[in-house]
GROMACS .gro file of C-alpha atoms in nm:
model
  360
    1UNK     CA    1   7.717  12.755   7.983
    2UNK     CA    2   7.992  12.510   8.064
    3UNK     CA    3   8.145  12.217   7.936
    4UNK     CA    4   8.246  11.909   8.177
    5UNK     CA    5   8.420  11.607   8.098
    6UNK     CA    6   8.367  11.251   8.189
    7UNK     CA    7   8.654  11.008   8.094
    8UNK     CA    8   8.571  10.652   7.982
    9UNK     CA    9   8.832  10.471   7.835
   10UNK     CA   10   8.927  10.608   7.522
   11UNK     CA   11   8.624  10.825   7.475
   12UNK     CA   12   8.545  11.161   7.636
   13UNK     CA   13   8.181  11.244   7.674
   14UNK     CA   14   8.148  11.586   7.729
   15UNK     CA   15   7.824  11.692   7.855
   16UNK     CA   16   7.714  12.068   7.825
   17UNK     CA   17   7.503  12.247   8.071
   18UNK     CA   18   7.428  12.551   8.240
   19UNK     CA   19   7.592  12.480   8.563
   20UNK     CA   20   7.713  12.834   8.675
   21UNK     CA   21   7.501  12.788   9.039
   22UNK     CA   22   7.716  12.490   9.140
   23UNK     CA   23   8.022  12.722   9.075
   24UNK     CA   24   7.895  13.031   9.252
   25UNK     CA   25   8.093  13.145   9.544
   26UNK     CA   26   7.761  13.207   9.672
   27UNK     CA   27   7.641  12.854   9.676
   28UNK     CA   28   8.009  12.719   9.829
   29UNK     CA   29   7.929  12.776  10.169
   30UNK     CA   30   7.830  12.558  10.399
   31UNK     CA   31   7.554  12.584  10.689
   32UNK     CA   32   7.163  12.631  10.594
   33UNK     CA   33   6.997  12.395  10.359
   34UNK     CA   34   6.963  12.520  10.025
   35UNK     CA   35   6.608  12.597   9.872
   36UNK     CA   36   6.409  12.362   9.626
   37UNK     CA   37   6.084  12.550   9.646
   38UNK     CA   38   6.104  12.663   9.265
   39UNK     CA   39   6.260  12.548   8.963
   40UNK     CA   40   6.333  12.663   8.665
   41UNK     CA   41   6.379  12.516   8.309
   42UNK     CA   42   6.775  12.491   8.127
   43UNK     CA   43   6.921  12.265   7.802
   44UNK     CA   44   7.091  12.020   7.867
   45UNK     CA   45   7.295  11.852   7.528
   46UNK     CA   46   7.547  11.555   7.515
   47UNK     CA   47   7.830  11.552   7.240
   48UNK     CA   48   8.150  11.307   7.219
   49UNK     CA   49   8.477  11.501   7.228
   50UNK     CA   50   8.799  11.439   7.276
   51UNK     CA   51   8.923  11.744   7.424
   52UNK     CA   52   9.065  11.788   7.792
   53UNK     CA   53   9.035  12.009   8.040
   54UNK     CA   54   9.319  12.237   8.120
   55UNK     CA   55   9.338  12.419   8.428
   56UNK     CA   56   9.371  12.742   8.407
   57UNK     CA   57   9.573  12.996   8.701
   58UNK     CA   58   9.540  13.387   8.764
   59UNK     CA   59   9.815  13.578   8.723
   60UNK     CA   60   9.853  13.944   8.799
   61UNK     CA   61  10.024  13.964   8.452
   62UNK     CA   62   9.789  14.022   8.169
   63UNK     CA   63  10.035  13.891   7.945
   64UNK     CA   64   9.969  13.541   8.145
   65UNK     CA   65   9.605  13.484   8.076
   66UNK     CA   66   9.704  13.252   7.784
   67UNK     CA   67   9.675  12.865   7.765
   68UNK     CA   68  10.076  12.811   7.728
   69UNK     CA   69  10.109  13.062   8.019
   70UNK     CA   70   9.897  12.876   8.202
   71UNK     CA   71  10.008  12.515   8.175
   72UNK     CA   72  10.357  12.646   8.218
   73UNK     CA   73  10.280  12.787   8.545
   74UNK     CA   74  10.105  12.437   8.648
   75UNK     CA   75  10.449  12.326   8.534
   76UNK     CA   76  10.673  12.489   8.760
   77UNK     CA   77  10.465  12.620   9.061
   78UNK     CA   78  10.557  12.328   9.252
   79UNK     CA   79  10.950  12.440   9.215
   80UNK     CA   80  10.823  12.769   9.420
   81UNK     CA   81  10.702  12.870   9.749
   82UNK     CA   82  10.420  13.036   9.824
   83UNK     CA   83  10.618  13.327   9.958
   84UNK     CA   84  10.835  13.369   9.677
   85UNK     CA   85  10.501  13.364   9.442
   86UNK     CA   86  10.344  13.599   9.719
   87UNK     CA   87  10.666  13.833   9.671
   88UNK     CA   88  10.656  13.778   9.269
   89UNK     CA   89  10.361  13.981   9.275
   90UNK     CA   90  10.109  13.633   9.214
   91UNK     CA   91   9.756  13.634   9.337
   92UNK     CA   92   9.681  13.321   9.483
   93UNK     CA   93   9.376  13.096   9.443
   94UNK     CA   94   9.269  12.851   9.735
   95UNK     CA   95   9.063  12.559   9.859
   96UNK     CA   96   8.997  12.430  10.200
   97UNK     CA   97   9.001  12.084  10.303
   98UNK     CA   98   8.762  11.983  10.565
   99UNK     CA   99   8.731  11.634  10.432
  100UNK     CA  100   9.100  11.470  10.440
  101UNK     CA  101   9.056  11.282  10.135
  102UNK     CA  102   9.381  11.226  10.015
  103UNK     CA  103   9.197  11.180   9.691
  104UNK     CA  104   8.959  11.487   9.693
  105UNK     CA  105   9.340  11.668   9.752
  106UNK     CA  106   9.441  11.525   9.458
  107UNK     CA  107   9.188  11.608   9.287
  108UNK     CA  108   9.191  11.989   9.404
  109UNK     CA  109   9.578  12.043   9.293
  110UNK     CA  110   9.529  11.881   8.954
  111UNK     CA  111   9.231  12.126   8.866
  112UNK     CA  112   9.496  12.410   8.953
  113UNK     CA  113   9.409  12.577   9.296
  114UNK     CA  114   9.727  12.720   9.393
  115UNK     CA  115   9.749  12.607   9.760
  116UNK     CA  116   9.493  12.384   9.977
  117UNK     CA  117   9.439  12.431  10.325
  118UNK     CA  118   9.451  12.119  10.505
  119UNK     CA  119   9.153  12.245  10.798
  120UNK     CA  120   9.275  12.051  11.155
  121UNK     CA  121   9.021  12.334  11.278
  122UNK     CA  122   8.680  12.220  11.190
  123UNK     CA  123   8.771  11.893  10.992
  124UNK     CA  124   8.788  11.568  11.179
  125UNK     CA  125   9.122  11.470  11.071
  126UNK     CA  126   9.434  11.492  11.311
  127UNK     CA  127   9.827  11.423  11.213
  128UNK     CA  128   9.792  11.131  11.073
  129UNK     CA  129   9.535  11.194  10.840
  130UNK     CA  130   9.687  11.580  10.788
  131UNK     CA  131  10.016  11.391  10.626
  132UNK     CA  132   9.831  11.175  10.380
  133UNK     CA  133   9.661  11.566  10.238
  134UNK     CA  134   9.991  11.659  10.209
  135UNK     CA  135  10.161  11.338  10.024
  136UNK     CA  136   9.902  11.375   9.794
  137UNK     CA  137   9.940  11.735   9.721
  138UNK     CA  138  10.296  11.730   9.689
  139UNK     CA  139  10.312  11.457   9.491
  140UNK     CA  140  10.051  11.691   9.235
  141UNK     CA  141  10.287  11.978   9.248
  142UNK     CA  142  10.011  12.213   9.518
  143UNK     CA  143  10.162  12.393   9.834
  144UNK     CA  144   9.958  12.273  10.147
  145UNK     CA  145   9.900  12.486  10.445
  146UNK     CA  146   9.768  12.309  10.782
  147UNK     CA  147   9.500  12.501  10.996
  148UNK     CA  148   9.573  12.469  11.357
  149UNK     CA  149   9.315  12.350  11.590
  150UNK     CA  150   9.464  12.630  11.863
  151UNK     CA  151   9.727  12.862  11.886
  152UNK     CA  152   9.979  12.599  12.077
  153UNK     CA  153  10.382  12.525  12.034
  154UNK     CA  154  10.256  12.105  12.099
  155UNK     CA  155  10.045  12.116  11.787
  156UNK     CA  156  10.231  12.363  11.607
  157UNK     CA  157  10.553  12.142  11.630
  158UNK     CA  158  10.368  11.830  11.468
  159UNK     CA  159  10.232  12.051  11.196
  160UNK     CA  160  10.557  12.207  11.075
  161UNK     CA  161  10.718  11.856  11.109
  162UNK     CA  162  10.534  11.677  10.865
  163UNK     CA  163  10.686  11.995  10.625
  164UNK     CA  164  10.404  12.165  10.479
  165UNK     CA  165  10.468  12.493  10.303
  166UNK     CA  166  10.242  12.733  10.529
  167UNK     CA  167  10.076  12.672  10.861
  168UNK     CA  168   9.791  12.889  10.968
  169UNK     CA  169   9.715  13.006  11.284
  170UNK     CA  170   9.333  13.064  11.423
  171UNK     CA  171   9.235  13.352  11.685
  172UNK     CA  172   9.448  13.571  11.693
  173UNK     CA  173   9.372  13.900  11.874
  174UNK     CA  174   9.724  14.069  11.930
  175UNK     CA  175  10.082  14.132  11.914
  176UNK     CA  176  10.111  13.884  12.210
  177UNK     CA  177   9.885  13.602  12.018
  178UNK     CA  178  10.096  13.665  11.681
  179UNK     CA  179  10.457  13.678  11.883
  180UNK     CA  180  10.414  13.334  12.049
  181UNK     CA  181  10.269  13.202  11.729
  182UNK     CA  182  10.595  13.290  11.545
  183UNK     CA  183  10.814  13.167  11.840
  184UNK     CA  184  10.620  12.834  11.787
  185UNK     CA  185  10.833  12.833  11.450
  186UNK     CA  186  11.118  12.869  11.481
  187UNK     CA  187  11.428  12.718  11.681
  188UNK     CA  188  11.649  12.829  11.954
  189UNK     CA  189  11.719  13.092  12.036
  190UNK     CA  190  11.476  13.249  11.742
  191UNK     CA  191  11.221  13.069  11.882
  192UNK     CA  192  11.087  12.733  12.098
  193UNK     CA  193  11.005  12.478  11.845
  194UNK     CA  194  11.084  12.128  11.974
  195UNK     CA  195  11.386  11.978  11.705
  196UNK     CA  196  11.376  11.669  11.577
  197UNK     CA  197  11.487  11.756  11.240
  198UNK     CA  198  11.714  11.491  11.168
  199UNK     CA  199  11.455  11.211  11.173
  200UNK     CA  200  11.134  11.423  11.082
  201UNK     CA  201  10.950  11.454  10.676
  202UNK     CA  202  11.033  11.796  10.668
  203UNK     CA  203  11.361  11.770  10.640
  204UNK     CA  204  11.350  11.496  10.365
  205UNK     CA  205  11.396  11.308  10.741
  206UNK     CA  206  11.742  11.440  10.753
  207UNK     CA  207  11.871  11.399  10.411
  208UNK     CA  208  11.826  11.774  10.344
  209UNK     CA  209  12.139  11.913  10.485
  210UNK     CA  210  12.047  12.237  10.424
  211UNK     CA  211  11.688  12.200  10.594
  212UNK     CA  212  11.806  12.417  10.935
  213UNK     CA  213  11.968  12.727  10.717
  214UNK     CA  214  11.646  12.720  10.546
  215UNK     CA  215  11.303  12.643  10.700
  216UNK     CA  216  11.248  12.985  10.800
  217UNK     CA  217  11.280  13.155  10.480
  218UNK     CA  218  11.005  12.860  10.296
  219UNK     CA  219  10.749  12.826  10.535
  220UNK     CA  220  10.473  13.107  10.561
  221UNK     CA  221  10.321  13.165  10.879
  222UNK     CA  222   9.948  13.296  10.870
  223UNK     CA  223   9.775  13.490  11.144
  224UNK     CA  224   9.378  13.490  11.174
  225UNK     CA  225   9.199  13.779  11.229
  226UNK     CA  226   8.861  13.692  11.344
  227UNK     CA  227   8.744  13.865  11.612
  228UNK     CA  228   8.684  14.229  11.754
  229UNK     CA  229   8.972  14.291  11.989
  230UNK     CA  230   9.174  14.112  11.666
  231UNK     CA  231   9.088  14.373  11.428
  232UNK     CA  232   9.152  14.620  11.649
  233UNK     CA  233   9.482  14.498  11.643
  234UNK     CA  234   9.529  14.433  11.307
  235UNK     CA  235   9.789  14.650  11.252
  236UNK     CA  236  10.016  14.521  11.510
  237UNK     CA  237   9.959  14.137  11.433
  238UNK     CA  238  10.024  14.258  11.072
  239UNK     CA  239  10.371  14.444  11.193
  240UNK     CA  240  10.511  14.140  11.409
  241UNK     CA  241  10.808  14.010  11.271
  242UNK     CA  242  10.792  13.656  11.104
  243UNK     CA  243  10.404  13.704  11.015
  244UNK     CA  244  10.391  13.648  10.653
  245UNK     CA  245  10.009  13.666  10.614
  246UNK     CA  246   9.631  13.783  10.786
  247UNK     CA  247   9.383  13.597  10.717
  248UNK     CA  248   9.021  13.721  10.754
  249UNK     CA  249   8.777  13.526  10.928
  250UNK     CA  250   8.426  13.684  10.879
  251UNK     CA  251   8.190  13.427  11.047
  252UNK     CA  252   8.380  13.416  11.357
  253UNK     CA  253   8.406  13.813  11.342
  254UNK     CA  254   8.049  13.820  11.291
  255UNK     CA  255   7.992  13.628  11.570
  256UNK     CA  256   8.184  13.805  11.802
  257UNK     CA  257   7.986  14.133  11.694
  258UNK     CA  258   7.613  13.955  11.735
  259UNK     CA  259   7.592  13.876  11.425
  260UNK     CA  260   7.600  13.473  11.353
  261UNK     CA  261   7.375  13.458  11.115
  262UNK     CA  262   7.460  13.821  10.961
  263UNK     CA  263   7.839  13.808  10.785
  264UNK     CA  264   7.710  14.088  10.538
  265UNK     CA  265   7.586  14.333  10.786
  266UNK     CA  266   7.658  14.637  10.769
  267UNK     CA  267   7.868  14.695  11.116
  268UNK     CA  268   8.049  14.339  11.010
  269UNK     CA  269   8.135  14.488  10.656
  270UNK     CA  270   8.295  14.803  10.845
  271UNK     CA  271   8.488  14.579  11.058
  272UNK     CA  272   8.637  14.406  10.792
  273UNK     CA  273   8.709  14.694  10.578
  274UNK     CA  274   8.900  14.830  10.916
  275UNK     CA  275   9.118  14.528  10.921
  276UNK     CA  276   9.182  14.474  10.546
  277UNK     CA  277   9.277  14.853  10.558
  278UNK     CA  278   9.547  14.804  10.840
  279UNK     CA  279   9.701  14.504  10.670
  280UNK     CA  280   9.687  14.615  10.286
  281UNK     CA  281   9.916  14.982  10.419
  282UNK     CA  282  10.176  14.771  10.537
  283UNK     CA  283  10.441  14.631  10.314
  284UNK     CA  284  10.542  14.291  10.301
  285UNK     CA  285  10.887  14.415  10.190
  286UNK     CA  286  10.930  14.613  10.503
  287UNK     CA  287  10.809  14.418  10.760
  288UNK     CA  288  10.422  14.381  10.669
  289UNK     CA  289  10.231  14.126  10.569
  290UNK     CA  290  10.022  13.995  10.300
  291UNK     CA  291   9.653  13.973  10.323
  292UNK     CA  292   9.412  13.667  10.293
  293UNK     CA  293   9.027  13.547  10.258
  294UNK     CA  294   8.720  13.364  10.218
  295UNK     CA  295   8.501  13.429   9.944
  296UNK     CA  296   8.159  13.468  10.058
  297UNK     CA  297   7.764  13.471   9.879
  298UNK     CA  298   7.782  13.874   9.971
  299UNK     CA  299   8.185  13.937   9.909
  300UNK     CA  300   8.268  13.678   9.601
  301UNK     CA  301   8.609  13.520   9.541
  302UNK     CA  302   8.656  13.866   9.216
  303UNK     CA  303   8.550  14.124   9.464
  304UNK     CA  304   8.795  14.016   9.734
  305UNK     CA  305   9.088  14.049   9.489
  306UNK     CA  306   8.998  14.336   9.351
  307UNK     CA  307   9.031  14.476   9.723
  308UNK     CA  308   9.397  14.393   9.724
  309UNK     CA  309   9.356  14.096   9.883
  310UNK     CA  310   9.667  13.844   9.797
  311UNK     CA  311   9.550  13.515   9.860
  312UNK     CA  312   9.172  13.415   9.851
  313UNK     CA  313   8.987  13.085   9.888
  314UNK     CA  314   8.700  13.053   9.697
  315UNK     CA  315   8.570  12.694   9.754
  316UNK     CA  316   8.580  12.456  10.054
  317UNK     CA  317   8.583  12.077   9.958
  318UNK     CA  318   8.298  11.970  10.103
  319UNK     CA  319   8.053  12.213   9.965
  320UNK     CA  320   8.172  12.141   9.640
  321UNK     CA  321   8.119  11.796   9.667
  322UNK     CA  322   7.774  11.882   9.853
  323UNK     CA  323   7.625  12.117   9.599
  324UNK     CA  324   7.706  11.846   9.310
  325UNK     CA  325   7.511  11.544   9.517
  326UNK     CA  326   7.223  11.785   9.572
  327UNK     CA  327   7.161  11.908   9.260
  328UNK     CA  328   7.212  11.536   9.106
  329UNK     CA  329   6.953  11.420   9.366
  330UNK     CA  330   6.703  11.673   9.243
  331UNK     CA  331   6.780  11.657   8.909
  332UNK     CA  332   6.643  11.286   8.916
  333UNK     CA  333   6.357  11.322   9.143
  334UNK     CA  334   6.187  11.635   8.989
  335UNK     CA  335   6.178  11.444   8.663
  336UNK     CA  336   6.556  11.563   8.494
  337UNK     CA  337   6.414  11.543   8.138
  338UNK     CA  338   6.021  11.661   8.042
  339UNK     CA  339   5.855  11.419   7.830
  340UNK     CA  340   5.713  11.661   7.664
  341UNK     CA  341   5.931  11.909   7.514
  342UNK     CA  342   6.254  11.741   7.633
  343UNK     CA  343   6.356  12.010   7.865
  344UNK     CA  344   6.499  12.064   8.211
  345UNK     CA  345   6.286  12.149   8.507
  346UNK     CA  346   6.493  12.376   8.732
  347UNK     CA  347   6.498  12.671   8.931
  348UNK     CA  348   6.729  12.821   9.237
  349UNK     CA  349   6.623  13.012   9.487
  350UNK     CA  350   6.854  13.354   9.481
  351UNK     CA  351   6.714  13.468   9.858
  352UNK     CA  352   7.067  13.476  10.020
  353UNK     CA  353   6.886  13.396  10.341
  354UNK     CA  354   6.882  13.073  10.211
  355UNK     CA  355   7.235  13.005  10.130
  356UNK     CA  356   7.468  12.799  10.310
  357UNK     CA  357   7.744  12.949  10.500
  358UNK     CA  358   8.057  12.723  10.550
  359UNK     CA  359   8.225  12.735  10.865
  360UNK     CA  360   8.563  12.885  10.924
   0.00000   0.00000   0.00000
């Protein structure tokens, strides 16, 4: 069971249901339509409360699973990087953005994820609507990342300018791929990044003095693995200098193996295990780098992190959204309440053939 809140006014109606399928990781994803061939019956009960809902952070710490811990951490995450968490020893919770609603942004870093990845990948925003993610975020205290449409310095140089905390870069398949994608971050001589900084949001638009002694040090630069040749090279991406981060991509690996439609096959599992093995033995400290992930309906959001993994995404903002208009749709036209007996009419269908996959 779990408890949502609706605020009207004054008054907060808190409605209590069994809505653990909307919050699966299995039921996040995005791709085939979900089943509505059975139902099943649940209580539903409405009470007035005036609670709110606090949201609530891992922390590698036992001693940190506590409400004040918590809210403390909300407090003061946005006075942090993500690579100084990374390096505290945090693991990090995620959401990706495919929608660029400023408001479904803000709405993601006041429930608590720790970062939100902004996706210029598969979303249909560009720059424009990239920097209006970010505002928001910021302004709610939650580290954005931006997800590169390419590996390229052009769109690389817009990203970083509009001063995001991590930028993320897709396909890559070696030490090459990973080099140039680190040169496209840093200055002369380090690097070929275009400046601008004097005029440009991440640098406060030249107010921050101090923006050019440290950019390098706050921004954390994330490699995707997604591919065959890429995991075979895991190692080396991992061990290029100025790669903070891996990041798994198993429907794109999957894909490149034969297997679209297949992320939990066997040979795909193997695959991944190869990768996450080649990242997790080197050390971050010593010129490694940290590893990163999807959750997915065979390899939840708790399994990846208890695999070592250091920063996962469980949810993308879409399916979220998605799953909730669905199962209010249905809820009404199956008949929500049974004259009757007064219960719910609802079943899910648990065949994972019938999930929906969300795209990398």
């Amino acid at each position: 069971m779990a408890t949502a809140s609706i605020f009207a006014g004054a008054v907060t109606v808190t409605v209590t249901t069994d809505v653990t399928p909307l919050f699966n990781p299995s039921h996040l994803i995005i791709g085939k339509s979900l089943s509505t061939s059975k139902f099943s019956s649940i209580k539903s009960s409405v009470s007035f409360s005036r609670k709110t809902l606090t949201p609530i952070r891992y922390s590698s710490s036992p001693a940190d699973h506590s409400p004040v811990a918590a809210v403390e951490a909300i407090t003061n995450r946005s006075k942090t990087s993500l690579k100084s968490r990374l390096r505290g020893g945090e693991t990090l919770y995620g959401l990706f953005l495919l929608s660029f609603s400023p408001t479904l942004a803000e709405i993601a870093a006041h429930a608590g994820y720790d970062y939100v990845v902004v996706d210029m990948e598969h979303g249909p925003g560009g720059i424009p609507e990239a920097l209006d993610c970010i505002r928001a975020l910021n302004a709610a205290g939650t580290s954005a990342i931006l997800r590169l449409p390419e590996n390229s310095p052009t769109w690389a140089k817009k990203a970083l300018d509009l001063g995001p905390q991590g930028i993320m870069f897709p396909m890559i398949e070696s030490r090459k791929d990973a080099t140039k994608a680190v040169s496209y971050c840093r200055f002369p001589p380090d690097g070929i990044r275009g400046s601008a900084h004097t005029v440009v949001r991440a640098s406060n638009y030249g107010i921050d003095e101090g923006y050019l002694s440290n950019y390098a040090e706050e921004i954390l630069i994330m490699c995707q693995v997604e591919s065959s040749e890429g995991v075979k090279k895991a190692d080396e991406i991992a061990a290029v200098d100025g790669v903070d981060c891996v990041q798994m991509g198993p429907l794109d690996l999957s894909a490149s193996l034969g297997y679209l439609w297949d992320p939990g096959h066997k040979k795909v599992r193997e695959m991944m295990k190869k990768a996450e093995k080649s990242v997790l033995t080197s050390d971050p400290a010593k010129g490694g780098a940290y590893l990163s992930g999807f959750a997915m309906p065979h390899d939840g959001a708790v399994e990846i992190r208890g695999r070592g993994y250091h920063m996962v995404a469980g949810a993308v903002d879409v399916g979220l959204f998605r799953n909730a208009a669905v199962e209010d749709v249905r809820r009404f036209k199956m008949g929500l309440v049974n004259e009757s007996d007064g219960e719910d009419s609802l079943e899910h269908d648990k065949d994972v053939d019938d999930e929906k996959y969300w795209s990398e």
